[in-house]
CSV table of C-alpha atoms and ligand atoms in Angstrom, one decimal:
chain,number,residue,atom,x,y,z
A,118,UNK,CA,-78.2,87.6,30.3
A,119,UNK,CA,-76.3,90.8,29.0
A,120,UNK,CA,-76.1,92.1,25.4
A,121,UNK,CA,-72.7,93.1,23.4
A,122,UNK,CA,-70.3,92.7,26.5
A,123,UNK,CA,-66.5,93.9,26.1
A,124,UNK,CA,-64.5,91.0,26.9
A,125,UNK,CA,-61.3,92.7,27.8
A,126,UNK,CA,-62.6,92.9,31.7
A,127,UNK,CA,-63.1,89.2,31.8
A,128,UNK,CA,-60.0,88.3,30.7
A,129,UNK,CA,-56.7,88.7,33.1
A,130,UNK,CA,-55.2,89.2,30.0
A,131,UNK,CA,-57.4,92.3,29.6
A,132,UNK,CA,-57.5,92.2,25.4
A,133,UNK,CA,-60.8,91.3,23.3
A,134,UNK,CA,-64.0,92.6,21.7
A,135,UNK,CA,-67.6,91.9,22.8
A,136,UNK,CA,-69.5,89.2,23.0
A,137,UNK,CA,-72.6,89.0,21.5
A,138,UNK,CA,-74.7,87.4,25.1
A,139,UNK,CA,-72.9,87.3,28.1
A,140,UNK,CA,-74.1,85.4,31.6
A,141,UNK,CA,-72.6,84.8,34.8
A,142,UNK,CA,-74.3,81.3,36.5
A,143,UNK,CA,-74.2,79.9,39.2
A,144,UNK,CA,-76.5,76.9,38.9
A,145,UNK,CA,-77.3,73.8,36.8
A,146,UNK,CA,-81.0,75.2,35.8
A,147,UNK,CA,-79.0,78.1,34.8
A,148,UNK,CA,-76.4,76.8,32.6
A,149,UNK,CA,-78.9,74.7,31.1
A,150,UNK,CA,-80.8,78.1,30.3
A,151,UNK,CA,-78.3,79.4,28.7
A,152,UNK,CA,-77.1,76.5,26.8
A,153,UNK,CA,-81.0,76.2,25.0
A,154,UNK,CA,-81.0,79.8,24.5
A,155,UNK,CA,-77.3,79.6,22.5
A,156,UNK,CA,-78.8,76.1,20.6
A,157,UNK,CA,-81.9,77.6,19.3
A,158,UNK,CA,-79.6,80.9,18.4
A,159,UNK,CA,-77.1,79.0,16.9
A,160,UNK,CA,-74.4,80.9,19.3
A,161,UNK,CA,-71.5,79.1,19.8
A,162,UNK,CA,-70.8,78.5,23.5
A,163,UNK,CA,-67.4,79.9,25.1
A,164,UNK,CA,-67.2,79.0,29.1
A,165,UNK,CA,-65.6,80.7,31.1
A,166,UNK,CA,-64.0,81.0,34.5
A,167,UNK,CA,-61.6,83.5,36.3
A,168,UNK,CA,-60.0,84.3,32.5
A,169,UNK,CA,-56.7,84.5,33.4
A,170,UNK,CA,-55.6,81.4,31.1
A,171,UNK,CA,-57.7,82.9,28.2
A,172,UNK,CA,-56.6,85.5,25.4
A,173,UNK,CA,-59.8,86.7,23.2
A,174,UNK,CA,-57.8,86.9,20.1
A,175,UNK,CA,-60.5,87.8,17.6
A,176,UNK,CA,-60.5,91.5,16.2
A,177,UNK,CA,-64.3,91.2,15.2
A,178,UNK,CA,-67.5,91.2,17.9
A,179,UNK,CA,-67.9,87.5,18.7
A,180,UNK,CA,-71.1,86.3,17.9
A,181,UNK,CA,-71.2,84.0,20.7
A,182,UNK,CA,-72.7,83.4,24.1
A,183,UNK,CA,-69.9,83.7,26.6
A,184,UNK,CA,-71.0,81.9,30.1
A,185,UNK,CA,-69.1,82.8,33.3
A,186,UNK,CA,-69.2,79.7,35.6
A,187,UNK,CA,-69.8,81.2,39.5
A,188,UNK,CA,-71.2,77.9,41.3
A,189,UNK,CA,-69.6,78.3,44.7
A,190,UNK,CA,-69.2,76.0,47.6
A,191,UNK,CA,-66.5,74.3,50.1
A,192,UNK,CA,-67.1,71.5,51.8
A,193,UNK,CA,-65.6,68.6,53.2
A,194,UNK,CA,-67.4,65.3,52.2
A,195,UNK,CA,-65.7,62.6,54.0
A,196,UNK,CA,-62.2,62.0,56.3
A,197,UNK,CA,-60.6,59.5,57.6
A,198,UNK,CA,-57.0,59.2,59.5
A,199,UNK,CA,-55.0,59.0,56.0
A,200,UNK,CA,-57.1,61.5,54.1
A,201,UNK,CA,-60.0,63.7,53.3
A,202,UNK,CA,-62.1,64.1,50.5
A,203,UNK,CA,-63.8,68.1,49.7
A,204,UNK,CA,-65.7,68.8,46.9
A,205,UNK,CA,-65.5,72.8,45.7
A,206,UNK,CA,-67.6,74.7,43.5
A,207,UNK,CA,-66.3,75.5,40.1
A,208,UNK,CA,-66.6,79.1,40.5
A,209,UNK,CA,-64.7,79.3,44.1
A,210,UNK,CA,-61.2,81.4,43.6
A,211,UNK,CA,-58.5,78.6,43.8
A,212,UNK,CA,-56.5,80.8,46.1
A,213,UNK,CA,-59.3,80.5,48.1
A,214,UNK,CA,-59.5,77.1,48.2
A,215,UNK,CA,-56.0,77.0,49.0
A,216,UNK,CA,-56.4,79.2,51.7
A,217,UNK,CA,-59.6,77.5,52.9
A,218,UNK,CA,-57.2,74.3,53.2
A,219,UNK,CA,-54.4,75.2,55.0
A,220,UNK,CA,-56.6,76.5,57.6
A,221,UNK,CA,-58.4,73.2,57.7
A,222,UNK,CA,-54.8,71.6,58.0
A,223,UNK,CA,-55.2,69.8,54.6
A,224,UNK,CA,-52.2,69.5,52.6
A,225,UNK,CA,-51.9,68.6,48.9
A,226,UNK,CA,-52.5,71.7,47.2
A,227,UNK,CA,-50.4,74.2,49.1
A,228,UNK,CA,-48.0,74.7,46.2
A,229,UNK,CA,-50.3,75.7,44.0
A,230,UNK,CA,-50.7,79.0,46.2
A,231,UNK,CA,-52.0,82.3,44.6
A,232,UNK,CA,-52.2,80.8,41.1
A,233,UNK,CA,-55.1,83.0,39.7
A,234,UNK,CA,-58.3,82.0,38.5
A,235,UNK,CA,-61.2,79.4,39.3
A,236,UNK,CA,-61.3,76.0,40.8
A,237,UNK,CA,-63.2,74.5,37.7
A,238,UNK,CA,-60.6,76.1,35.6
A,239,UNK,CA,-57.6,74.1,37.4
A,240,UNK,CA,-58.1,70.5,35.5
A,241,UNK,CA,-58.3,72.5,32.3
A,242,UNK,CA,-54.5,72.3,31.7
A,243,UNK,CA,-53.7,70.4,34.8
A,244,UNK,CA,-52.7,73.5,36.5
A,245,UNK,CA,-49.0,72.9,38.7
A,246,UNK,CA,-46.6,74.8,40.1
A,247,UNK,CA,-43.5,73.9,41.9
A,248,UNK,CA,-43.9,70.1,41.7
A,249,UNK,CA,-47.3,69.6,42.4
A,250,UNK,CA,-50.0,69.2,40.4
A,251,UNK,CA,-53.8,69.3,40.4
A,252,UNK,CA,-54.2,65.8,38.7
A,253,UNK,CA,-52.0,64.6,42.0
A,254,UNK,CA,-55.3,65.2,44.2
A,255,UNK,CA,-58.0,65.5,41.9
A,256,UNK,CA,-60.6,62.0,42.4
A,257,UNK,CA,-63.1,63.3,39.8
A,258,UNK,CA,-65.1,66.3,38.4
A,259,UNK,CA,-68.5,67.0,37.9
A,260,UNK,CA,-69.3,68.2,34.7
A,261,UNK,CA,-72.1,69.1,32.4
A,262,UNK,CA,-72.1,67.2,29.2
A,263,UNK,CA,-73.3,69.3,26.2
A,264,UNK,CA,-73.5,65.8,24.0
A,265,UNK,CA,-75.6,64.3,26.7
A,266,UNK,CA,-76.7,67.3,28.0
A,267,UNK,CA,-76.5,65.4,31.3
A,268,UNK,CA,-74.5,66.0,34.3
A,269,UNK,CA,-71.5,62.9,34.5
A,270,UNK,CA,-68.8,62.3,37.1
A,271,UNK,CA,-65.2,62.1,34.9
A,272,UNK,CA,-62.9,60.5,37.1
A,273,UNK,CA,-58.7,61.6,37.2
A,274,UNK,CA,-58.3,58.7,34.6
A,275,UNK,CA,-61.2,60.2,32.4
A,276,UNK,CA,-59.5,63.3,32.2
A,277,UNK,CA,-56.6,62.6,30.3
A,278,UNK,CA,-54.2,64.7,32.0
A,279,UNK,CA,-51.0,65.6,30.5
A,280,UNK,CA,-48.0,68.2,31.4
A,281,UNK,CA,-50.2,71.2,31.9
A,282,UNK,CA,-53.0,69.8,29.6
A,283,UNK,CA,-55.8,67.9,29.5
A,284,UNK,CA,-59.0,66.0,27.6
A,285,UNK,CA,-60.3,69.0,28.0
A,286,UNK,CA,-57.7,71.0,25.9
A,287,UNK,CA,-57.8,68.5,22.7
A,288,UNK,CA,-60.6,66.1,22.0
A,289,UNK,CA,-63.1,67.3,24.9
A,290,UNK,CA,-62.8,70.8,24.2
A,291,UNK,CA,-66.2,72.3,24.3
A,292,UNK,CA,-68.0,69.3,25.5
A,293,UNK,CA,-68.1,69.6,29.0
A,294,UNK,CA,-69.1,72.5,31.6
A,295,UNK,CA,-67.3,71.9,34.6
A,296,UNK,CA,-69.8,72.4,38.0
A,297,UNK,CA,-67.6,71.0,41.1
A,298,UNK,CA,-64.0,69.0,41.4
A,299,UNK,CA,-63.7,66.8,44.1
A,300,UNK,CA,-59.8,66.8,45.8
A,301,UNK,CA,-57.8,63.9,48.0
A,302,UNK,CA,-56.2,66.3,50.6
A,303,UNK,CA,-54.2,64.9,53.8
A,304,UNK,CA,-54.3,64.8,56.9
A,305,UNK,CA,-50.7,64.5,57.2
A,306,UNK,CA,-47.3,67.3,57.5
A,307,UNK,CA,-46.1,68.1,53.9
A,308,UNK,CA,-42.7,68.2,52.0
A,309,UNK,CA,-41.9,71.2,51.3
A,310,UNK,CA,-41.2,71.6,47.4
A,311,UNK,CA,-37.7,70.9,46.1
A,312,UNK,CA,-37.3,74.3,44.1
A,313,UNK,CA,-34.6,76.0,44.5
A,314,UNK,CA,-36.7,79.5,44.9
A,315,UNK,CA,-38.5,77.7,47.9
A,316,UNK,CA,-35.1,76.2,49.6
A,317,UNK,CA,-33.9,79.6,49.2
A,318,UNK,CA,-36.1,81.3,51.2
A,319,UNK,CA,-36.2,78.5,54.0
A,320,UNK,CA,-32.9,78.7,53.9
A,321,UNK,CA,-32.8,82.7,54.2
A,322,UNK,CA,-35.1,82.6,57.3
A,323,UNK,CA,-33.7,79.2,59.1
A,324,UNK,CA,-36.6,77.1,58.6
A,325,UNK,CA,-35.9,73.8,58.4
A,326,UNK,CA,-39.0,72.0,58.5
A,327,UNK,CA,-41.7,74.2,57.4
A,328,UNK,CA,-45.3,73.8,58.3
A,329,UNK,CA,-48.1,74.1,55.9
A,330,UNK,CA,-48.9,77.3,56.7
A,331,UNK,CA,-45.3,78.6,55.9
A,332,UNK,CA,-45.2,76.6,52.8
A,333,UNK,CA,-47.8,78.5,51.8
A,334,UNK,CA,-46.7,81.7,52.7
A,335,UNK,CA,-43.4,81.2,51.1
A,336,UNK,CA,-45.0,80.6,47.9
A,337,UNK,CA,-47.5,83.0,48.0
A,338,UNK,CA,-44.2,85.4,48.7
A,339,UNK,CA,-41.9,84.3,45.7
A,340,UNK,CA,-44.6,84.4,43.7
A,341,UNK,CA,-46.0,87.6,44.7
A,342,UNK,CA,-41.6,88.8,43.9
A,343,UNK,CA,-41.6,86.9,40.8
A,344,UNK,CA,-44.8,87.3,39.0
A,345,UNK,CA,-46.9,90.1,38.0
A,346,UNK,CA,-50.2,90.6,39.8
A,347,UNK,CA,-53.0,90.2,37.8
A,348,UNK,CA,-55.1,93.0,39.5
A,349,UNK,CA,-52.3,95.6,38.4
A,350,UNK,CA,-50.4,94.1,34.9
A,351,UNK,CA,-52.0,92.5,32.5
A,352,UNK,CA,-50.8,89.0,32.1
A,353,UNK,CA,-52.2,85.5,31.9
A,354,UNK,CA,-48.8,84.0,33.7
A,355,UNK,CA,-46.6,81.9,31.6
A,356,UNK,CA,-46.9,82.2,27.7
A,357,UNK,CA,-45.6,78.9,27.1
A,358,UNK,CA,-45.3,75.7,28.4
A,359,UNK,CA,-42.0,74.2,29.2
A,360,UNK,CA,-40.7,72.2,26.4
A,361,UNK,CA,-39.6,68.3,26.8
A,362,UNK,CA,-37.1,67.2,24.6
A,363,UNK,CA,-34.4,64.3,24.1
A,364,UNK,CA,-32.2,63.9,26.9
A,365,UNK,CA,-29.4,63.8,24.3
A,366,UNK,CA,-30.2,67.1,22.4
A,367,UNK,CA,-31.0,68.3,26.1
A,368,UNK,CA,-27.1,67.5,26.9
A,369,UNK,CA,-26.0,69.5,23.7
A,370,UNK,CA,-27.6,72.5,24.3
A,371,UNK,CA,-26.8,72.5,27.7
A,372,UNK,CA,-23.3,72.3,27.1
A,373,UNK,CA,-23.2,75.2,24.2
A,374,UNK,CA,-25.6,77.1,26.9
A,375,UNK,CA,-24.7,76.7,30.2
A,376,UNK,CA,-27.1,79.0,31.7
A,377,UNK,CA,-30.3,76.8,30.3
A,378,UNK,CA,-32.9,75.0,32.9
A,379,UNK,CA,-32.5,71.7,32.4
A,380,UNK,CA,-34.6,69.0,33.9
A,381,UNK,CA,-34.6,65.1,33.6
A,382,UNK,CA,-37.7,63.9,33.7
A,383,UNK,CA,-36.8,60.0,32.3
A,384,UNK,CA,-34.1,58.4,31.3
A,385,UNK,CA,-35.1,59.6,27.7
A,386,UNK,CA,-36.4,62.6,28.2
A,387,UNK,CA,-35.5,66.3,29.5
A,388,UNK,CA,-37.5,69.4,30.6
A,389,UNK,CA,-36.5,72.9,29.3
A,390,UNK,CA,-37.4,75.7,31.6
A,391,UNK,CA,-38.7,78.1,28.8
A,392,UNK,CA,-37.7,81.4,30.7
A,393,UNK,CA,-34.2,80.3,30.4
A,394,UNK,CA,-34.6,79.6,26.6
A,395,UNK,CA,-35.8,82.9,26.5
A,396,UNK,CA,-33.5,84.7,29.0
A,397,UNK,CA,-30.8,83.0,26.2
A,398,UNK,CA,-32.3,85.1,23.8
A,399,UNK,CA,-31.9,88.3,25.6
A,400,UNK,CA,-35.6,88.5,25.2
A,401,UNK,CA,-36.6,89.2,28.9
A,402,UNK,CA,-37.8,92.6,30.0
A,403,UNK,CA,-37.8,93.6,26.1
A,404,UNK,CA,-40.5,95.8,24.9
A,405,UNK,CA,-42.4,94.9,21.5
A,406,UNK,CA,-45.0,98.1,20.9
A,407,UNK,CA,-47.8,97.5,23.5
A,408,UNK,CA,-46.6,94.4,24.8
A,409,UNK,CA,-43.4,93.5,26.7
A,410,UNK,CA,-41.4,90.2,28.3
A,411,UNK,CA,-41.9,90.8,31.9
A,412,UNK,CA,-38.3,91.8,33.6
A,413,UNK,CA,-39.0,89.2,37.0
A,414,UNK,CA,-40.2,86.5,34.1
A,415,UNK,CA,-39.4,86.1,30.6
A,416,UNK,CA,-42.4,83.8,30.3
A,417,UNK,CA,-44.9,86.4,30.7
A,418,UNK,CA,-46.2,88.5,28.0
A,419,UNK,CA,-46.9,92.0,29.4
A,420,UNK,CA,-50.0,93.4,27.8
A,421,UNK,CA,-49.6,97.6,28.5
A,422,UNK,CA,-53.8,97.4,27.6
A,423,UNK,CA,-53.5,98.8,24.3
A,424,UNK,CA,-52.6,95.8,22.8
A,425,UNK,CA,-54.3,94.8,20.1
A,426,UNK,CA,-55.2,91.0,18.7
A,427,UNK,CA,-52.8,91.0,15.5
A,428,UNK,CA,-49.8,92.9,18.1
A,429,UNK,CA,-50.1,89.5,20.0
A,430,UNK,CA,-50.2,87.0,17.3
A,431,UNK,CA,-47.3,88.3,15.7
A,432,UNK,CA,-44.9,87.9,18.6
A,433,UNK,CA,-46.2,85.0,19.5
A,434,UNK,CA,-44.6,84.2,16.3
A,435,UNK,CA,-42.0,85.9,16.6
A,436,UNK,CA,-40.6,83.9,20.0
A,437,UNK,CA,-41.8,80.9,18.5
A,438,UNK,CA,-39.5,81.1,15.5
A,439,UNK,CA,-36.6,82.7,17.7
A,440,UNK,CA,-36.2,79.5,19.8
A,441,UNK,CA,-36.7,77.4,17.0
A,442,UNK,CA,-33.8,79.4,15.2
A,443,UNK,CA,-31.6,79.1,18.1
A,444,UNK,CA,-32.4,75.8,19.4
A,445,UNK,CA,-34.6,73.4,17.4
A,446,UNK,CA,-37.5,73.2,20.0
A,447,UNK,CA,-41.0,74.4,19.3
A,448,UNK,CA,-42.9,76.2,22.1
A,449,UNK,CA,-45.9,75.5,22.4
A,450,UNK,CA,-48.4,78.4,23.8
A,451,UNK,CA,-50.2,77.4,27.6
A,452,UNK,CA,-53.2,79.4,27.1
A,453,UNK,CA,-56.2,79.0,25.2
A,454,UNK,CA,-57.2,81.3,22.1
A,455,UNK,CA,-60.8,82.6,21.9
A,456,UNK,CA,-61.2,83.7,17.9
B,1981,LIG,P1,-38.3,78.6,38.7
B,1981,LIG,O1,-38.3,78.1,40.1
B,1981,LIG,O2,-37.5,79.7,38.3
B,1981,LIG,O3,-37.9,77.4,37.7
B,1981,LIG,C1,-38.0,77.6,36.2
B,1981,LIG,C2,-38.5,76.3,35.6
B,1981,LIG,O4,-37.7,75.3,36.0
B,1981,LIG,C3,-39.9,76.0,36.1
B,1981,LIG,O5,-40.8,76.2,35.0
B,1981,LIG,C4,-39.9,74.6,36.6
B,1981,LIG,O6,-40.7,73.7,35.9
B,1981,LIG,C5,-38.5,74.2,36.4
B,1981,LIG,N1,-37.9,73.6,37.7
B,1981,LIG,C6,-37.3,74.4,38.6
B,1981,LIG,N2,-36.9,73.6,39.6
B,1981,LIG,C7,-37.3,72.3,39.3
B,1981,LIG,C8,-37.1,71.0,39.9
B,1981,LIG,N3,-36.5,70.9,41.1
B,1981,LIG,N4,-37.6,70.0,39.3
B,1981,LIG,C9,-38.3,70.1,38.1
B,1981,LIG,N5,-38.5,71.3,37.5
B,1981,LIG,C10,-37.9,72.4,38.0
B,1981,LIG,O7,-39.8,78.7,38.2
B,1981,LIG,P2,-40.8,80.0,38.2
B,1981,LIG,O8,-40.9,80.6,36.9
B,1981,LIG,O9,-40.5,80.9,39.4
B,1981,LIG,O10,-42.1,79.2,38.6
B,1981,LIG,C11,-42.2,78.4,39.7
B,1981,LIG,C12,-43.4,77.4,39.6
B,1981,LIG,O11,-44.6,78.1,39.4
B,1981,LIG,C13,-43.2,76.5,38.4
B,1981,LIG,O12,-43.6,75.2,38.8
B,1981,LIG,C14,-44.0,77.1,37.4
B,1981,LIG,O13,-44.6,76.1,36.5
B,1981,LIG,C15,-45.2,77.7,38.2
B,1981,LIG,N6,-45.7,78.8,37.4
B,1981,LIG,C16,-46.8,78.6,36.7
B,1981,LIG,C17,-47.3,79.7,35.9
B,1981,LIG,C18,-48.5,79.6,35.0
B,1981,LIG,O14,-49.0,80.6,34.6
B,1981,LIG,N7,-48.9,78.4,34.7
B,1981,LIG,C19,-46.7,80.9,36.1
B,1981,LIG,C20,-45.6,81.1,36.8
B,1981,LIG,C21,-45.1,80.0,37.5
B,1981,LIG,P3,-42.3,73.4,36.1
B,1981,LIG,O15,-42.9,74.6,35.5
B,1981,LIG,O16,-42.6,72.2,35.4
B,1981,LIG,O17,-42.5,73.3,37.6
């Protein structure tokens, strides 16, 4: 346990103040150390995993005990010809996983290639990318419940998954520590996504029915061309998440703005890509003091690593009000808020 930790290097989105005790774990006795040290303190609890869907917002020193979740492990539990079942550690670096997959010729998450961050922290906001989605393979977690203070086993159902969301977003939020997640990965040749960014590059090299491995390579690839990486620009990916709105209105504003991303997800309802709500506002690659709208992505907030808490907050704000101005959607921020 570590007193007074700066935050900033445990977020991707390298911004925040200290916290007042700071621990990495890696197992159950552990967390449970921790967690009766912070009850009979009366810390607040913050978990944590890679950061990079976190902002520590707050301006003042946290007086909280911040736990880093490092449990490890990869291993396959059971398989059969249709599919196989691996439980992974919450701590393991997804990309790893995904790696770690492909090279056991398991598809399922191969499109959620080099997303950054932990394995425990994918079922947070039912991490996807490019169709897929975790809640598309995950069987069931385990967690630790603090109102039980037991470990339980939430199954997909449990977890209330939602467009990039979650239990564990809303009502849940604090309650559980996630330990392991346990996937449904196949056996079986996958489709390769149908994004126009992916056909493109099939298309570019003559591939016309790529293996897993080149799935994943071409994702890792546009991602690696369209995205910042976390290791040099400080980012926590996309800002928001991608609004869904009436199919009708969705009509409208494509017509008066041809250039707008729109999907339809029902017969009802449409999908907005937010980068093109944004690219309509001439917002991308624009520079606001310490922070700018990334030039390859209009959905990623550029911090230059002066940035401070307020800075962040007020454009936020800013975008927020912009798009409703223009548009009449609100955006609704994809990462979490530590204050
Ligand atoms: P893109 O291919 O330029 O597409 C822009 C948006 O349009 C995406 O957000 C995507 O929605 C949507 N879209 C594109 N083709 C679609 C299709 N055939 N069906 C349904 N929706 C479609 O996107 P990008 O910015 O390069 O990102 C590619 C993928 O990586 C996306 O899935 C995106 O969500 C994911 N990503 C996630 C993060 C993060 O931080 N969470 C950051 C960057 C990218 P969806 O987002 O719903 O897929």
């Amino acid at each position: 346990m570590h007193h007074n930790v700066a935050l900033a290097r445990y977020s991707t989105f390298r911004m925040g103040s200290t916290a007042a005790y700071f621990a990495s774990v890696s197992s159950l006795p552990e967390i449970e150390e921790c967690l009766s040290f912070a009850d009979a303190n009366n810390l607040p609890v913050i978990v944590l995993g890679g950061g990079s869907n976190t902002i520590f917002a707050s301006v003042e020193p946290l007086n909280a005990f911040v736990i880093k979740i490092d449990s490890k492990g990869k291993k396959i539990i059971s398989t059969n010809e249709n599919s196989t079942l691996v439980e992974i550690g919450a701590g393991e670096n997804w990309d790893d996983v995904v790696a770690w997959s492909v090279e056991n010729n398991l598809s399922g998450i191969e499109m959620l290639s080099a997303i950054p961050g932990t394995s425990g922290a994918t079922p947070i906001q039912n991490v996807g990318a490019y169709g897929g989605e975790i809640k598309n393979v995950l069987v069931s977690l385990r967690a630790y419940d603090r109102h039980s203070r037991s470990v339980v086993t939430l199954s997909n159902t449990d977890c209330g998954f939602g467009y990039r969301d979650s239990i564990f977003k809303k009502d849940a939020r604090d309650r559980y520590i996630i330990l392991s997640i346990t996937l449904r990965l196949s056996p079986h040749a996958p489709e390769a996504p149908e994004y126009p960014g992916v056909k493109k590059y099939f298309d570019e090299k003559g591939i016309v029915s790529p293996t897993l491995l080149q799935i994943r390579e071409a994702i890792v690839a546009i991602r690696a061309h369209k995205l910042p990486d976390p290791r040099d620009i400080a980012s926590v990916g996309s800002f928001f998440k991608n609004p869904f709105i009436e199919t009708q209105k969705a009509l409208t504003l494509k017509t008066k703005y041809p250039t707008l991303a729109v999907f339809p997800v029902s017969e009802t309802q449409a999908k907005i890509g937010a980068g093109s709500l944004l690219d309509t506002l001439g917002l991308r690659g624009k520079v606001f003091g310490n922070l700018s709208l990334y030039a390859g992505n209009a959905l990623v907030i550029v911090n230059n690593g002066q940035t401070r808490p307020e800075e962040l907050l007020e454009l936020k704000e800013y975008i927020i009000s912009e798009v409703e101005k223009k548009f009449g959607i609100t955006l609704e921020p994809e990462p979490v808020f530590v204050t």
